[in-house]
């Protein structure tokens, strides 16, 4: 079954405060060496999806820098590969709006691809859905569209804005809504046949709609047969500073770490050529995730260190997320903070946030 | 092909017998070093950082790992439209075929490759050494001296000299003698295995040498070509290199060069943004350090999970160190899985080895300075 992929960032809000002032949520660094987009892209790569469109509208400079020609995901191909597509169009008669504008104005992408089914995903839900299995179930069920949900036992504030999925015993979806007490979270992932997808898009535009999932699937004016696919593996939704912080530190649980980084479905990212990390005399590092190129002489506990971070002698980093190339100088203490890239915390300075609401320091700050 | 001022030929066919079990199924240039690199990353990165974009890699002994490692060369930025990296194993020709009989023979059999680029100068490198070097400075010196051949040399002690090819020069660094592994060394300048030749001059010597029977020539740069050039009174100069350079050709020297990296500010700086050492990145997740782990004076790569203690050691990617285990003064190659309550002291553990729980390695040995090699042949 031939698949084609869409990663649609159009409807995602940039709610990560300082981290998304200048970059799209999909470009936010995560887990020491990745960016959020890597997870959706790697799932597509692991399923062998040959053509992938990324629908971007705003703040995509750092995304473009990260993605390049798509080499790390094996998408720098002669035919197909990665297409980063803005909604640009100069036809004054164009009446499309919202993410339908993206789909409409990039119809050539759909027309040229040999894919028969469209796998449509966002970037905020981190998962390891096997798209081949999803596609097989979709075809076997005879449904028009299959949407993916995760049954979440413990609902957290980040789930508030997520859609919920009502599923019958036979797997058909009887309702999609936003009732906060419901536990089946829609993880922003569906699959449908390309021709039906395009037909629905045209229908929605003709009826003045603007948002494909809401207008074609949730409201379902055409009476599509919708099936649910229950996903049971690793899942995190990153749509706020709090959820970013919490889900980052949860990777210190070896079980979660092994789920997300299971070697059978590796996560690819842009390669940097850093040397391995150096732990110097007197270093005390416990319960942490550390990327390459770091130099640690101080104390690090319960934290995530991105590439090339320096922790000098006598400095302490506790329950914090320290992004690329930050320097924590001698004697400085940071606790419950998120430092964006290239932040320098000078000697003996103390910076303590609240574990429920970490301090966020913008890129290139000097403290 | 577009003419190039200089291209490089990298000799990577050697077995490195003195590395024993480490080179059982791969050539010496493919041996791991420094937590993430293979030895060949150093000359290849030096080339790319020196602006040399065309490199022929001469392979012979167990080439599979090297060939697949180099690939199209994109990791060293050598996937080029004009030039790039080319793996050149021995091949069959109209007039018969044979293995590369020596270092010079390997180049002689690839004249067609070199002639495509019509270079002024040829840089000949060895894939056996760990060092950072700007070859453009060597080329400038070579041109300034109007040399037919320039050999890069490094100062060694008189005690070390008998294990190197020693270069004896006049005061102006003009070479008058090449002394291969001398019992009584006359100088302290050792050849680094880095040469620049005027290509038209070398080409003539190579075409003469290739037709000599093996009884007359061993087809080697150090033994045949350079001595013949000296006998013909060509202009050969020594270029004094300053910096870190190691032949990591034995288990103790490989171990020691790894340990050198653990100093606070090692002579070989691997984190210099202006002189990156490129390598094929295995793309492993960030390293996981458990609540009970202890890491001091060590280098650890991505993909590692450390639950025990690591001191004065180098851990390559994907290594696991189980609870209660203590690793000291050791080099642990990629994907080694170390169980619980294991003790390893002064050892090199080869790629992929699984060390069962409660194993003790390297304590109570007869010679306390010996470096043990733990590989597939080890008894557990």
XYZ file of C-alpha atoms in Angstrom, chain A:
367
model
C 0.000 0.000 0.000
C 1.583 3.253 -1.090
C 1.555 6.027 1.490
C 2.268 9.729 1.292
C 2.728 11.968 4.296
C 1.554 15.373 5.404
C 2.876 17.029 8.531
C 0.572 19.953 9.045
C 1.764 22.681 11.403
C -0.866 25.197 10.349
C -3.294 24.637 13.213
C -0.633 24.319 15.923
C -0.391 27.235 18.307
C 3.029 28.402 19.456
C 2.356 28.258 23.177
C 5.812 27.543 24.559
C 6.449 31.189 25.530
C 10.124 32.129 25.171
C 10.865 28.884 23.326
C 8.420 29.727 20.525
C 8.815 33.491 20.249
C 11.101 32.998 17.274
C 10.547 29.407 16.216
C 7.611 27.169 15.374
C 6.621 24.665 18.064
C 7.795 21.879 15.733
C 11.343 23.285 15.913
C 11.566 23.287 19.719
C 14.572 21.235 20.899
C 13.701 18.097 22.869
C 15.421 15.214 24.699
C 18.988 16.493 24.476
C 19.492 16.404 20.709
C 16.209 16.340 18.819
C 13.537 18.791 17.724
C 9.856 17.937 18.043
C 9.437 17.547 14.270
C 11.950 14.649 14.314
C 9.439 12.303 15.899
C 6.706 12.680 13.259
C 9.301 12.625 10.467
C 11.049 9.537 11.850
C 7.748 7.663 12.128
C 7.151 8.390 8.453
C 10.701 7.385 7.566
C 10.439 4.146 9.550
C 7.291 3.267 7.592
C 9.067 4.005 4.301
C 6.812 6.937 3.330
C 8.587 8.340 0.245
C 6.898 11.736 -0.198
C 6.307 14.044 2.747
C 4.928 17.568 2.685
C 5.463 19.850 5.625
C 2.865 22.615 5.761
C 4.396 25.689 7.386
C 3.129 29.242 7.664
C 5.046 31.123 10.342
C 8.437 31.264 12.083
C 9.909 28.439 10.037
C 13.472 29.748 9.622
C 14.913 27.436 12.274
C 12.865 24.536 10.889
C 14.371 25.030 7.444
C 17.838 25.155 8.963
C 17.167 21.929 10.843
C 15.599 20.016 7.953
C 17.829 21.046 5.061
C 17.116 18.720 2.154
C 15.903 16.043 4.564
C 19.107 13.966 4.426
C 19.023 12.686 8.024
C 15.570 11.178 7.352
C 16.716 9.770 4.019
C 14.367 12.172 2.246
C 16.898 13.840 -0.072
C 15.745 11.727 -2.982
C 15.830 12.166 -6.742
C 12.097 11.528 -6.889
C 9.868 12.588 -4.025
C 11.369 13.232 -0.619
C 10.696 16.163 1.667
C 8.744 19.219 0.512
C 8.519 22.181 2.854
C 5.476 24.028 1.556
C 4.174 27.431 2.598
C 0.575 28.250 1.594
C 1.772 30.861 -0.878
C -0.634 31.546 -3.765
C -1.276 34.630 -5.834
C -4.685 33.915 -7.270
C -7.076 36.700 -6.191
C -10.049 34.391 -6.819
C -8.762 31.814 -4.346
C -11.433 31.376 -1.672
C -9.696 28.710 0.439
C -8.801 29.484 4.029
C -7.080 27.932 7.035
C -5.203 24.695 6.485
C -7.427 23.998 3.474
C -5.508 26.790 1.797
C -2.331 24.735 2.242
C -3.912 21.643 0.755
C -5.585 23.491 -2.074
C -2.598 25.586 -3.069
C -0.284 22.599 -2.964
C -2.530 20.203 -4.889
C 0.385 19.472 -7.227
C 2.148 17.709 -4.378
C -0.782 15.315 -3.994
C -1.222 14.899 -7.728
C 2.436 14.099 -8.406
C 2.959 11.630 -5.592
C 2.443 7.960 -6.343
C 0.962 7.555 -2.841
C -2.589 6.242 -2.651
C -3.201 7.005 0.998
C -2.474 10.203 2.898
C -1.092 9.917 6.425
C -1.791 13.276 8.037
C 0.004 14.231 11.251
C 0.825 17.196 13.450
C 4.041 17.654 15.427
C 2.895 18.159 19.021
C 1.953 14.572 19.842
C 5.065 12.464 20.275
C 4.363 8.839 19.514
C 5.785 5.795 17.795
C 2.815 4.736 15.746
C 3.632 2.079 13.171
C 2.091 3.614 10.051
C 2.240 0.335 8.137
C 0.106 -1.322 10.787
C -2.214 1.693 10.804
C -2.575 1.529 7.027
C -3.252 -2.223 7.123
C -5.997 -1.807 9.719
C -7.474 1.096 7.781
C -7.716 -0.952 4.614
C -9.058 -4.055 6.362
C -11.763 -2.089 8.168
C -13.171 -0.589 4.985
C -13.450 2.777 6.709
C -13.194 6.087 4.820
C -10.865 7.539 7.403
C -9.070 6.062 10.413
C -8.129 8.351 13.273
C -5.586 7.434 15.949
C -6.249 7.801 19.662
C -4.505 6.950 22.888
C -6.370 5.954 26.022
C -4.831 8.148 28.726
C -5.471 6.956 32.289
C -4.381 10.122 34.026
C -5.627 13.268 32.332
C -3.269 16.229 32.680
C -3.738 19.931 31.881
C -2.022 19.516 28.480
C -4.835 17.170 27.402
C -7.465 19.893 27.913
C -7.253 21.222 24.376
C -7.108 17.780 22.718
C -10.045 16.216 20.889
C -11.600 13.066 22.369
C -12.692 10.023 20.422
C -15.819 7.941 21.166
C -15.251 4.435 19.845
C -17.763 1.613 19.528
C -16.782 -1.966 20.266
C -16.413 -2.727 16.554
C -13.896 0.097 16.213
C -16.143 2.645 14.507
C -15.981 6.177 15.796
C -19.346 7.480 16.951
C -18.237 10.894 18.067
C -15.355 13.370 18.230
C -15.589 16.158 20.766
C -13.750 18.112 23.400
C -15.380 16.892 26.645
C -12.561 17.209 29.155
C -13.343 14.145 31.278
C -13.022 11.719 28.375
C -9.894 9.536 28.237
C -9.471 8.679 24.542
C -7.165 11.430 23.288
C -6.996 12.048 19.535
C -3.258 12.224 18.776
C -3.541 14.393 15.662
C -3.013 11.569 13.210
C -5.323 10.146 10.572
C -5.152 8.219 7.327
C -7.457 8.316 4.320
C -7.392 7.576 0.626
C -5.844 10.383 -1.402
C -8.743 10.818 -3.808
C -11.251 10.979 -0.983
C -9.006 13.408 0.872
C -8.879 15.763 -2.138
C -12.603 15.417 -2.748
C -13.341 16.308 0.894
C -10.963 19.242 0.699
C -12.800 20.640 -2.340
C -16.129 20.130 -0.631
C -14.998 21.972 2.493
C -13.627 24.891 0.488
C -16.843 25.109 -1.506
C -18.726 25.378 1.772
C -16.542 28.143 3.189
C -14.746 25.932 5.716
C -11.208 26.441 6.896
C -9.959 23.479 8.903
C -9.871 19.996 7.387
C -10.028 17.846 10.508
C -12.805 19.840 12.131
C -14.876 20.481 9.030
C -14.466 17.239 7.092
C -14.006 14.666 9.858
C -15.345 15.969 13.170
C -18.465 17.590 11.664
C -18.567 14.889 9.004
C -21.038 16.504 6.592
C -20.540 13.716 4.025
C -21.298 10.896 6.447
C -17.819 9.336 6.182
C -17.293 6.010 7.868
C -14.738 6.814 10.565
C -12.717 4.106 12.324
C -10.578 4.430 15.442
C -7.050 2.992 15.787
C -5.993 2.571 19.364
C -2.306 3.291 19.908
C -0.794 1.895 23.099
C 2.864 2.952 23.071
C 4.774 6.033 24.197
C 2.759 9.223 23.975
C 3.367 12.798 25.075
C 1.694 16.001 24.015
C 3.835 19.136 24.096
C 1.622 22.223 23.953
C 2.774 24.312 26.935
C 5.909 25.047 28.930
C 4.611 22.855 31.740
C 3.996 19.863 29.475
C 7.363 20.422 27.776
C 9.168 20.437 31.110
C 7.270 17.494 32.549
C 7.610 15.275 29.476
C 11.306 16.119 29.129
C 12.092 15.075 32.687
C 9.898 11.985 32.418
C 12.468 10.580 29.994
C 14.718 10.083 33.024
C 12.498 7.089 33.745
C 14.398 4.287 31.953
C 11.115 2.648 30.908
C 9.889 5.796 29.132
C 13.328 6.345 27.598
C 13.379 2.803 26.204
C 9.865 3.201 24.797
C 10.663 6.435 22.994
C 14.092 5.346 21.787
C 13.337 1.719 20.956
C 16.028 0.701 18.452
C 13.548 -0.939 16.071
C 12.115 2.520 15.296
C 15.058 4.896 15.625
C 14.553 8.660 15.796
C 16.699 10.546 13.306
C 17.851 14.128 13.650
C 20.256 16.592 12.079
C 23.795 15.429 12.683
C 26.288 17.583 14.568
C 29.877 16.490 14.815
C 30.550 16.939 18.518
C 33.129 14.892 20.397
C 31.819 12.644 23.192
C 30.973 14.332 26.497
C 33.727 14.808 29.054
C 33.246 14.258 32.748
C 36.099 15.891 34.641
C 37.526 15.282 38.095
C 34.935 16.223 40.688
C 31.963 15.858 38.333
C 28.822 14.529 39.964
C 26.159 13.600 37.449
C 23.144 11.594 38.469
C 19.773 10.773 36.964
C 20.281 12.827 33.823
C 20.239 12.731 30.039
C 23.362 14.162 28.451
C 24.105 14.778 24.776
C 27.582 14.901 23.210
C 30.109 17.703 23.312
C 29.408 18.653 26.939
C 32.097 19.366 29.483
C 31.031 18.744 33.058
C 33.075 19.580 36.142
C 30.186 20.407 38.459
C 27.030 18.772 39.725
C 24.092 17.754 37.532
C 20.997 16.031 38.828
C 17.587 15.227 37.353
C 18.331 17.277 34.232
C 18.586 17.176 30.453
C 21.770 18.609 28.912
C 21.814 19.335 25.175
C 24.933 19.333 22.999
C 27.982 21.343 23.946
C 26.863 22.490 27.416
C 29.552 23.488 29.910
C 29.026 23.042 33.656
C 32.010 24.481 35.481
C 33.476 23.437 38.807
C 31.187 24.034 41.772
C 28.197 24.806 39.543
C 24.946 22.973 40.187
C 22.239 22.070 37.679
C 19.153 20.560 39.264
C 15.877 19.482 37.608
C 16.613 21.704 34.638
C 16.700 21.608 30.875
C 19.819 23.200 29.454
C 19.915 23.651 25.704
C 22.795 23.716 23.231
C 25.989 25.568 24.109
C 24.829 27.043 27.425
C 27.511 27.768 30.000
C 26.905 27.446 33.743
C 29.889 29.162 35.284
C 31.679 28.213 38.495
C 29.550 28.314 41.616
C 26.313 29.159 39.779
C 23.170 27.280 40.739
C 20.214 26.653 38.427
C 17.200 24.714 39.596
C 13.833 24.136 37.868
C 14.774 26.228 34.859
C 14.707 25.867 31.091
C 17.607 27.643 29.400
C 17.198 28.127 25.666
C 20.316 27.897 23.462
C 23.503 29.882 24.170
C 22.523 31.163 27.616
C 25.369 32.057 29.944
C 24.809 31.949 33.708
C 27.684 33.857 35.278
C 29.706 32.934 38.342
C 27.927 32.313 41.630
C 24.531 33.371 40.262
C 21.503 31.509 41.567
C 18.387 30.933 39.494
C 15.589 28.889 41.015
C 12.173 28.320 39.443
C 9.190 26.417 40.752
C 8.951 22.724 39.861
C 5.363 23.302 38.668
C 6.301 26.361 36.668
C 9.956 26.448 35.613
C 11.764 29.644 34.730
C 12.336 29.973 31.004
C 15.301 31.996 29.798
C 15.323 33.158 26.192
C 18.035 32.288 23.665
C 21.422 34.036 24.013
C 20.654 35.662 27.367
C 23.438 36.624 29.714
C 22.579 36.281 33.388
